[in-house]
């Protein structure tokens, strides 16, 4: 199935990790799985989670101002706690937080994404089998595996029925635009019944987008935290935290600067990907102010440079320009990103198509340019005069290079 155009055009999505782990500010699910926090202490957060100031319209308004085109909410993490009023399992919050989120996003014309973990380390039927080929010397974790001689395949079928029931609730009620699965490493594709699960979701929305953690049914790659040096070939998405944590953690004040986030964003879209930028609301449902400020700042940068963001495709391969770039859908305008104030002319190599003009995006100032050199089939270097200080953006300046035709690149080695 071809990728939905809205996804590759979106460029920015917001990941929302919200759950009971925000009460004590501990790591979501992993903190009890790895015995960092006692299990009973972790689960006691269920009774202390209030959602007292949850305002999904405020979230949606912030995400829209950030320039995002979609969002992904953790409807159920590995801890098994559901954010909606599910009829399956015993771990609900007594309230439906998902419906308001869906309505608020759609009011702002944002696409609706749900995170859902394949694994559930609290379900009584989950740790009843093990992944085929799991080395016997690997230590079992009591929340996710059982010894080979204690496998209970009937219990596993009950777990799959529970999983299918929850996914059916989400898909039938809300028909999400995107389902973002996680936890796939715990079992095999066959154990998860991946094709059957995908068919279930598509029966409610045939156009749903699924991430790569749906294994053979996935539509796009999901690198996490580390920006890829060589971008994936097809559609992809970098999921990235603003500080060091997915969910809210009181002690984590190591926020990335706005300048760093603009770099992550421009490098990601320059490589043909989307940035899925994460926020971790507090247990009352409010998004921490440092995260709000960074989303608003990123939104201001995107609004100023929207032509270089939306409706573009991946830009020049490495080696042509020192920095990321994007290309308009008609391949007739190249957008070059400059992170630093140029001290001299800006050189761009290998552009065969003649250049009509170069302007600074946002101000419209036209910059003189010329092509120097070139021999036989090799082409010269396009030299662009540097913008003046008044034309430079404090985070990243973008030059629009208008071409006299579709972009054609020289990728050869020159004459020997």
mmCIF file of C-alpha atoms in Angstrom, residues 45-324:
data_model
loop_
_atom_site.group_PDB
_atom_site.id
_atom_site.type_symbol
_atom_site.label_atom_id
_atom_site.label_comp_id
_atom_site.label_asym_id
_atom_site.label_seq_id
_atom_site.Cartn_x
_atom_site.Cartn_y
_atom_site.Cartn_z
ATOM 1 C CA UNK A 45 0.561 6.015 41.155
ATOM 2 C CA UNK A 46 -2.759 4.794 39.689
ATOM 3 C CA UNK A 47 -4.588 6.134 42.736
ATOM 4 C CA UNK A 48 -2.635 9.393 42.752
ATOM 5 C CA UNK A 49 -3.048 10.314 39.077
ATOM 6 C CA UNK A 50 -5.569 13.149 38.761
ATOM 7 C CA UNK A 51 -5.549 14.615 35.238
ATOM 8 C CA UNK A 52 -7.062 17.584 37.090
ATOM 9 C CA UNK A 53 -5.998 20.240 34.568
ATOM 10 C CA UNK A 54 -6.160 18.127 31.413
ATOM 11 C CA UNK A 55 -7.197 20.420 28.566
ATOM 12 C CA UNK A 56 -6.834 18.659 25.210
ATOM 13 C CA UNK A 57 -7.841 21.817 23.329
ATOM 14 C CA UNK A 58 -4.879 23.626 24.882
ATOM 15 C CA UNK A 59 -2.648 20.768 23.761
ATOM 16 C CA UNK A 60 -4.014 20.864 20.213
ATOM 17 C CA UNK A 61 -3.657 24.636 20.051
ATOM 18 C CA UNK A 62 -0.030 24.398 21.174
ATOM 19 C CA UNK A 63 0.739 21.610 18.680
ATOM 20 C CA UNK A 64 -0.792 23.654 15.844
ATOM 21 C CA UNK A 65 1.228 26.727 16.855
ATOM 22 C CA UNK A 66 4.338 24.548 16.830
ATOM 23 C CA UNK A 67 3.709 23.799 13.163
ATOM 24 C CA UNK A 68 2.858 20.143 13.768
ATOM 25 C CA UNK A 69 0.450 18.331 11.482
ATOM 26 C CA UNK A 70 -0.163 15.277 13.695
ATOM 27 C CA UNK A 71 0.264 13.989 17.237
ATOM 28 C CA UNK A 72 0.721 10.564 18.838
ATOM 29 C CA UNK A 73 -0.623 9.875 22.355
ATOM 30 C CA UNK A 74 0.446 6.931 24.546
ATOM 31 C CA UNK A 75 -2.955 5.269 24.893
ATOM 32 C CA UNK A 76 -1.329 2.304 26.654
ATOM 33 C CA UNK A 77 2.358 1.851 27.527
ATOM 34 C CA UNK A 78 4.085 -1.396 28.555
ATOM 35 C CA UNK A 79 2.650 -0.953 32.071
ATOM 36 C CA UNK A 80 -0.815 -1.832 30.765
ATOM 37 C CA UNK A 81 -2.546 1.297 32.075
ATOM 38 C CA UNK A 82 -5.140 2.454 29.530
ATOM 39 C CA UNK A 83 -5.973 6.134 29.028
ATOM 40 C CA UNK A 84 -9.524 5.318 27.934
ATOM 41 C CA UNK A 85 -12.479 3.493 29.453
ATOM 42 C CA UNK A 86 -11.606 0.034 28.175
ATOM 43 C CA UNK A 87 -13.735 -3.024 28.759
ATOM 44 C CA UNK A 88 -10.603 -5.209 28.570
ATOM 45 C CA UNK A 89 -8.114 -5.693 31.381
ATOM 46 C CA UNK A 90 -8.144 -4.297 34.895
ATOM 47 C CA UNK A 91 -5.917 -1.232 34.561
ATOM 48 C CA UNK A 92 -7.949 1.823 33.680
ATOM 49 C CA UNK A 93 -7.975 5.318 35.119
ATOM 50 C CA UNK A 94 -11.745 5.509 35.474
ATOM 51 C CA UNK A 95 -11.893 8.185 32.817
ATOM 52 C CA UNK A 96 -11.615 8.506 29.040
ATOM 53 C CA UNK A 97 -8.750 10.827 28.154
ATOM 54 C CA UNK A 98 -8.540 9.684 24.521
ATOM 55 C CA UNK A 99 -11.841 10.969 23.116
ATOM 56 C CA UNK A 100 -11.164 14.577 24.099
ATOM 57 C CA UNK A 101 -7.690 14.367 22.570
ATOM 58 C CA UNK A 102 -9.132 13.051 19.295
ATOM 59 C CA UNK A 103 -11.817 15.731 19.115
ATOM 60 C CA UNK A 104 -9.388 18.546 19.922
ATOM 61 C CA UNK A 105 -6.879 17.441 17.283
ATOM 62 C CA UNK A 106 -9.509 17.133 14.586
ATOM 63 C CA UNK A 107 -10.874 20.594 15.403
ATOM 64 C CA UNK A 108 -7.388 21.892 14.524
ATOM 65 C CA UNK A 109 -7.133 19.685 11.403
ATOM 66 C CA UNK A 110 -4.333 17.668 12.978
ATOM 67 C CA UNK A 111 -4.038 13.974 12.171
ATOM 68 C CA UNK A 112 -4.733 11.614 15.081
ATOM 69 C CA UNK A 113 -2.065 9.138 16.166
ATOM 70 C CA UNK A 114 -2.218 6.506 18.914
ATOM 71 C CA UNK A 115 0.789 4.866 20.549
ATOM 72 C CA UNK A 116 -0.031 1.347 21.732
ATOM 73 C CA UNK A 117 2.427 -1.166 23.129
ATOM 74 C CA UNK A 118 2.274 -4.742 21.891
ATOM 75 C CA UNK A 119 3.566 -5.807 25.299
ATOM 76 C CA UNK A 120 1.799 -5.494 28.654
ATOM 77 C CA UNK A 121 4.056 -6.330 31.578
ATOM 78 C CA UNK A 122 1.169 -6.235 34.049
ATOM 79 C CA UNK A 123 -1.298 -8.522 32.296
ATOM 80 C CA UNK A 124 -1.613 -11.893 34.065
ATOM 81 C CA UNK A 125 -1.513 -13.758 30.739
ATOM 82 C CA UNK A 126 1.461 -11.914 29.254
ATOM 83 C CA UNK A 127 4.472 -13.664 30.774
ATOM 84 C CA UNK A 128 3.234 -17.072 29.676
ATOM 85 C CA UNK A 129 5.457 -17.684 26.679
ATOM 86 C CA UNK A 130 8.774 -16.564 25.224
ATOM 87 C CA UNK A 131 10.155 -15.399 21.898
ATOM 88 C CA UNK A 132 11.274 -18.300 19.688
ATOM 89 C CA UNK A 133 15.036 -18.641 19.500
ATOM 90 C CA UNK A 134 15.568 -16.791 22.753
ATOM 91 C CA UNK A 135 18.976 -17.964 24.052
ATOM 92 C CA UNK A 136 18.492 -20.140 27.157
ATOM 93 C CA UNK A 137 21.364 -18.378 28.926
ATOM 94 C CA UNK A 138 19.511 -15.055 28.786
ATOM 95 C CA UNK A 139 18.019 -14.198 32.146
ATOM 96 C CA UNK A 140 14.219 -14.174 32.104
ATOM 97 C CA UNK A 141 12.359 -11.107 33.324
ATOM 98 C CA UNK A 142 9.366 -12.168 35.395
ATOM 99 C CA UNK A 143 7.185 -9.454 33.821
ATOM 100 C CA UNK A 144 7.681 -10.580 30.237
ATOM 101 C CA UNK A 145 8.938 -14.171 29.985
ATOM 102 C CA UNK A 146 8.483 -17.549 31.558
ATOM 103 C CA UNK A 147 10.765 -20.603 31.557
ATOM 104 C CA UNK A 148 10.370 -22.736 28.434
ATOM 105 C CA UNK A 149 8.896 -25.640 30.397
ATOM 106 C CA UNK A 150 6.192 -23.392 31.883
ATOM 107 C CA UNK A 151 4.786 -21.973 28.654
ATOM 108 C CA UNK A 152 0.988 -21.756 28.557
ATOM 109 C CA UNK A 153 -0.222 -21.206 25.023
ATOM 110 C CA UNK A 154 -3.869 -20.985 26.102
ATOM 111 C CA UNK A 155 -2.994 -18.075 28.371
ATOM 112 C CA UNK A 156 -1.182 -16.398 25.469
ATOM 113 C CA UNK A 157 -4.319 -16.703 23.336
ATOM 114 C CA UNK A 158 -6.241 -14.964 26.128
ATOM 115 C CA UNK A 159 -3.674 -12.165 26.046
ATOM 116 C CA UNK A 160 -4.041 -11.782 22.274
ATOM 117 C CA UNK A 161 -7.835 -11.607 22.674
ATOM 118 C CA UNK A 162 -7.363 -8.838 25.279
ATOM 119 C CA UNK A 163 -4.955 -6.996 22.950
ATOM 120 C CA UNK A 164 -7.341 -7.329 20.009
ATOM 121 C CA UNK A 165 -10.227 -6.121 22.144
ATOM 122 C CA UNK A 166 -8.410 -2.956 23.161
ATOM 123 C CA UNK A 167 -7.172 -2.196 19.655
ATOM 124 C CA UNK A 168 -10.678 -2.749 18.290
ATOM 125 C CA UNK A 169 -12.056 -0.240 20.824
ATOM 126 C CA UNK A 170 -9.535 2.405 19.733
ATOM 127 C CA UNK A 171 -9.907 1.711 16.007
ATOM 128 C CA UNK A 172 -13.692 1.452 15.922
ATOM 129 C CA UNK A 173 -14.366 4.493 18.095
ATOM 130 C CA UNK A 174 -11.805 6.870 16.646
ATOM 131 C CA UNK A 175 -10.525 5.522 13.311
ATOM 132 C CA UNK A 176 -7.024 6.887 13.948
ATOM 133 C CA UNK A 177 -4.920 8.190 11.077
ATOM 134 C CA UNK A 178 -1.797 6.562 12.517
ATOM 135 C CA UNK A 179 -1.043 3.720 14.934
ATOM 136 C CA UNK A 180 2.397 3.822 16.547
ATOM 137 C CA UNK A 181 3.238 0.418 17.996
ATOM 138 C CA UNK A 182 6.066 -0.391 20.397
ATOM 139 C CA UNK A 183 7.384 -3.377 22.337
ATOM 140 C CA UNK A 184 7.665 -5.569 19.248
ATOM 141 C CA UNK A 185 11.021 -7.010 20.386
ATOM 142 C CA UNK A 186 9.370 -9.126 23.115
ATOM 143 C CA UNK A 187 7.786 -11.673 20.737
ATOM 144 C CA UNK A 188 7.869 -12.820 17.112
ATOM 145 C CA UNK A 189 5.679 -11.562 14.292
ATOM 146 C CA UNK A 190 3.824 -14.879 14.359
ATOM 147 C CA UNK A 191 3.185 -14.646 18.100
ATOM 148 C CA UNK A 192 1.857 -11.108 17.751
ATOM 149 C CA UNK A 193 -0.392 -12.183 14.819
ATOM 150 C CA UNK A 194 0.801 -9.081 13.004
ATOM 151 C CA UNK A 195 -1.099 -9.494 9.696
ATOM 152 C CA UNK A 196 -4.319 -10.186 11.586
ATOM 153 C CA UNK A 197 -3.796 -7.136 13.815
ATOM 154 C CA UNK A 198 -3.136 -4.905 10.795
ATOM 155 C CA UNK A 199 -6.280 -6.212 9.072
ATOM 156 C CA UNK A 200 -8.302 -5.457 12.199
ATOM 157 C CA UNK A 201 -7.135 -1.822 12.265
ATOM 158 C CA UNK A 202 -7.570 -1.361 8.509
ATOM 159 C CA UNK A 203 -11.112 -2.690 8.687
ATOM 160 C CA UNK A 204 -12.000 0.578 10.430
ATOM 161 C CA UNK A 205 -9.622 2.863 8.512
ATOM 162 C CA UNK A 206 -8.106 1.397 5.323
ATOM 163 C CA UNK A 207 -5.801 4.433 5.043
ATOM 164 C CA UNK A 208 -4.258 4.108 8.512
ATOM 165 C CA UNK A 209 -0.471 4.565 8.673
ATOM 166 C CA UNK A 210 1.459 1.983 10.728
ATOM 167 C CA UNK A 211 5.013 2.384 12.010
ATOM 168 C CA UNK A 212 7.817 -0.135 11.469
ATOM 169 C CA UNK A 213 7.209 -1.755 14.851
ATOM 170 C CA UNK A 214 4.311 -3.457 13.104
ATOM 171 C CA UNK A 215 7.097 -5.437 11.441
ATOM 172 C CA UNK A 216 6.047 -6.733 7.983
ATOM 173 C CA UNK A 217 2.974 -4.461 8.001
ATOM 174 C CA UNK A 218 4.879 -1.268 8.872
ATOM 175 C CA UNK A 219 4.817 1.714 6.519
ATOM 176 C CA UNK A 220 7.795 3.740 7.726
ATOM 177 C CA UNK A 221 11.034 3.508 9.724
ATOM 178 C CA UNK A 222 11.269 4.865 13.273
ATOM 179 C CA UNK A 223 14.805 5.765 14.361
ATOM 180 C CA UNK A 224 14.709 6.783 18.017
ATOM 181 C CA UNK A 225 16.720 9.546 19.740
ATOM 182 C CA UNK A 226 19.711 9.269 17.363
ATOM 183 C CA UNK A 227 19.522 11.268 14.138
ATOM 184 C CA UNK A 228 20.547 8.924 11.302
ATOM 185 C CA UNK A 229 23.796 9.851 9.568
ATOM 186 C CA UNK A 230 22.570 8.193 6.378
ATOM 187 C CA UNK A 231 18.795 8.738 6.113
ATOM 188 C CA UNK A 232 16.597 5.697 5.410
ATOM 189 C CA UNK A 233 15.581 5.286 1.786
ATOM 190 C CA UNK A 234 11.804 5.350 2.236
ATOM 191 C CA UNK A 235 9.513 7.314 4.542
ATOM 192 C CA UNK A 236 10.799 7.670 8.089
ATOM 193 C CA UNK A 237 10.369 9.559 11.334
ATOM 194 C CA UNK A 238 12.865 10.509 14.045
ATOM 195 C CA UNK A 239 11.292 10.360 17.509
ATOM 196 C CA UNK A 240 13.133 12.656 19.876
ATOM 197 C CA UNK A 241 12.746 13.898 23.442
ATOM 198 C CA UNK A 242 13.061 17.591 24.317
ATOM 199 C CA UNK A 243 15.009 16.725 27.475
ATOM 200 C CA UNK A 244 16.339 13.230 28.271
ATOM 201 C CA UNK A 245 12.989 11.667 29.242
ATOM 202 C CA UNK A 246 9.874 10.563 27.387
ATOM 203 C CA UNK A 247 7.459 11.021 30.274
ATOM 204 C CA UNK A 248 7.532 13.794 32.878
ATOM 205 C CA UNK A 249 10.452 13.495 35.282
ATOM 206 C CA UNK A 250 10.808 16.220 37.905
ATOM 207 C CA UNK A 251 14.596 16.129 38.021
ATOM 208 C CA UNK A 252 15.231 16.265 34.253
ATOM 209 C CA UNK A 253 16.046 19.843 33.318
ATOM 210 C CA UNK A 254 18.454 18.922 30.514
ATOM 211 C CA UNK A 255 16.364 20.478 27.768
ATOM 212 C CA UNK A 256 17.692 20.775 24.251
ATOM 213 C CA UNK A 257 18.017 24.372 23.145
ATOM 214 C CA UNK A 258 15.763 25.805 20.469
ATOM 215 C CA UNK A 259 18.819 26.107 18.226
ATOM 216 C CA UNK A 260 19.482 22.385 18.639
ATOM 217 C CA UNK A 261 15.856 21.510 17.918
ATOM 218 C CA UNK A 262 15.870 23.611 14.735
ATOM 219 C CA UNK A 263 18.969 21.677 13.660
ATOM 220 C CA UNK A 264 17.361 18.318 14.381
ATOM 221 C CA UNK A 265 14.255 19.409 12.500
ATOM 222 C CA UNK A 266 15.968 20.801 9.394
ATOM 223 C CA UNK A 267 18.367 17.863 9.165
ATOM 224 C CA UNK A 268 15.478 15.409 9.490
ATOM 225 C CA UNK A 269 13.259 16.961 6.838
ATOM 226 C CA UNK A 270 16.321 17.484 4.624
ATOM 227 C CA UNK A 271 16.780 13.717 4.705
ATOM 228 C CA UNK A 272 13.150 13.119 3.791
ATOM 229 C CA UNK A 273 11.878 12.349 7.299
ATOM 230 C CA UNK A 274 9.461 13.716 9.881
ATOM 231 C CA UNK A 275 10.422 14.814 13.374
ATOM 232 C CA UNK A 276 8.192 13.343 16.095
ATOM 233 C CA UNK A 277 9.070 15.628 18.991
ATOM 234 C CA UNK A 278 8.092 14.393 22.438
ATOM 235 C CA UNK A 279 6.455 16.180 25.354
ATOM 236 C CA UNK A 280 5.821 14.677 28.786
ATOM 237 C CA UNK A 281 2.825 16.293 30.498
ATOM 238 C CA UNK A 282 2.687 16.393 34.298
ATOM 239 C CA UNK A 283 0.187 14.110 36.036
ATOM 240 C CA UNK A 284 -2.374 16.942 36.078
ATOM 241 C CA UNK A 285 -2.240 17.133 32.270
ATOM 242 C CA UNK A 286 -0.251 20.366 31.896
ATOM 243 C CA UNK A 287 2.779 20.447 29.622
ATOM 244 C CA UNK A 288 5.929 21.755 31.371
ATOM 245 C CA UNK A 289 6.711 25.362 30.494
ATOM 246 C CA UNK A 290 10.227 24.709 29.088
ATOM 247 C CA UNK A 291 8.674 22.294 26.589
ATOM 248 C CA UNK A 292 5.906 24.762 25.720
ATOM 249 C CA UNK A 293 8.478 27.484 25.053
ATOM 250 C CA UNK A 294 10.490 25.261 22.730
ATOM 251 C CA UNK A 295 7.436 24.168 20.758
ATOM 252 C CA UNK A 296 6.363 27.786 20.355
ATOM 253 C CA UNK A 297 9.859 28.817 19.282
ATOM 254 C CA UNK A 298 10.071 26.014 16.739
ATOM 255 C CA UNK A 299 6.642 27.022 15.440
ATOM 256 C CA UNK A 300 7.801 30.608 14.916
ATOM 257 C CA UNK A 301 10.827 29.401 12.938
ATOM 258 C CA UNK A 302 8.681 27.064 10.809
ATOM 259 C CA UNK A 303 6.086 29.769 10.096
ATOM 260 C CA UNK A 304 8.820 32.092 8.818
ATOM 261 C CA UNK A 305 10.295 29.352 6.603
ATOM 262 C CA UNK A 306 7.139 27.413 5.700
ATOM 263 C CA UNK A 307 7.976 27.278 1.987
ATOM 264 C CA UNK A 308 11.117 25.285 2.815
ATOM 265 C CA UNK A 309 9.187 22.905 5.076
ATOM 266 C CA UNK A 310 5.738 21.876 3.859
ATOM 267 C CA UNK A 311 5.280 20.381 0.420
ATOM 268 C CA UNK A 312 8.992 19.637 0.059
ATOM 269 C CA UNK A 313 10.987 16.465 -0.478
ATOM 270 C CA UNK A 314 14.461 15.442 0.648
ATOM 271 C CA UNK A 315 17.151 17.773 -0.554
ATOM 272 C CA UNK A 316 20.725 17.467 -1.798
ATOM 273 C CA UNK A 317 22.787 14.401 -0.938
ATOM 274 C CA UNK A 318 25.789 15.005 1.307
ATOM 275 C CA UNK A 319 28.718 16.733 -0.373
ATOM 276 C CA UNK A 320 26.851 19.338 -2.424
ATOM 277 C CA UNK A 321 26.131 21.846 0.363
ATOM 278 C CA UNK A 322 27.390 22.189 3.931
ATOM 279 C CA UNK A 323 24.077 21.880 5.695
ATOM 280 C CA UNK A 324 20.642 20.375 5.123
#
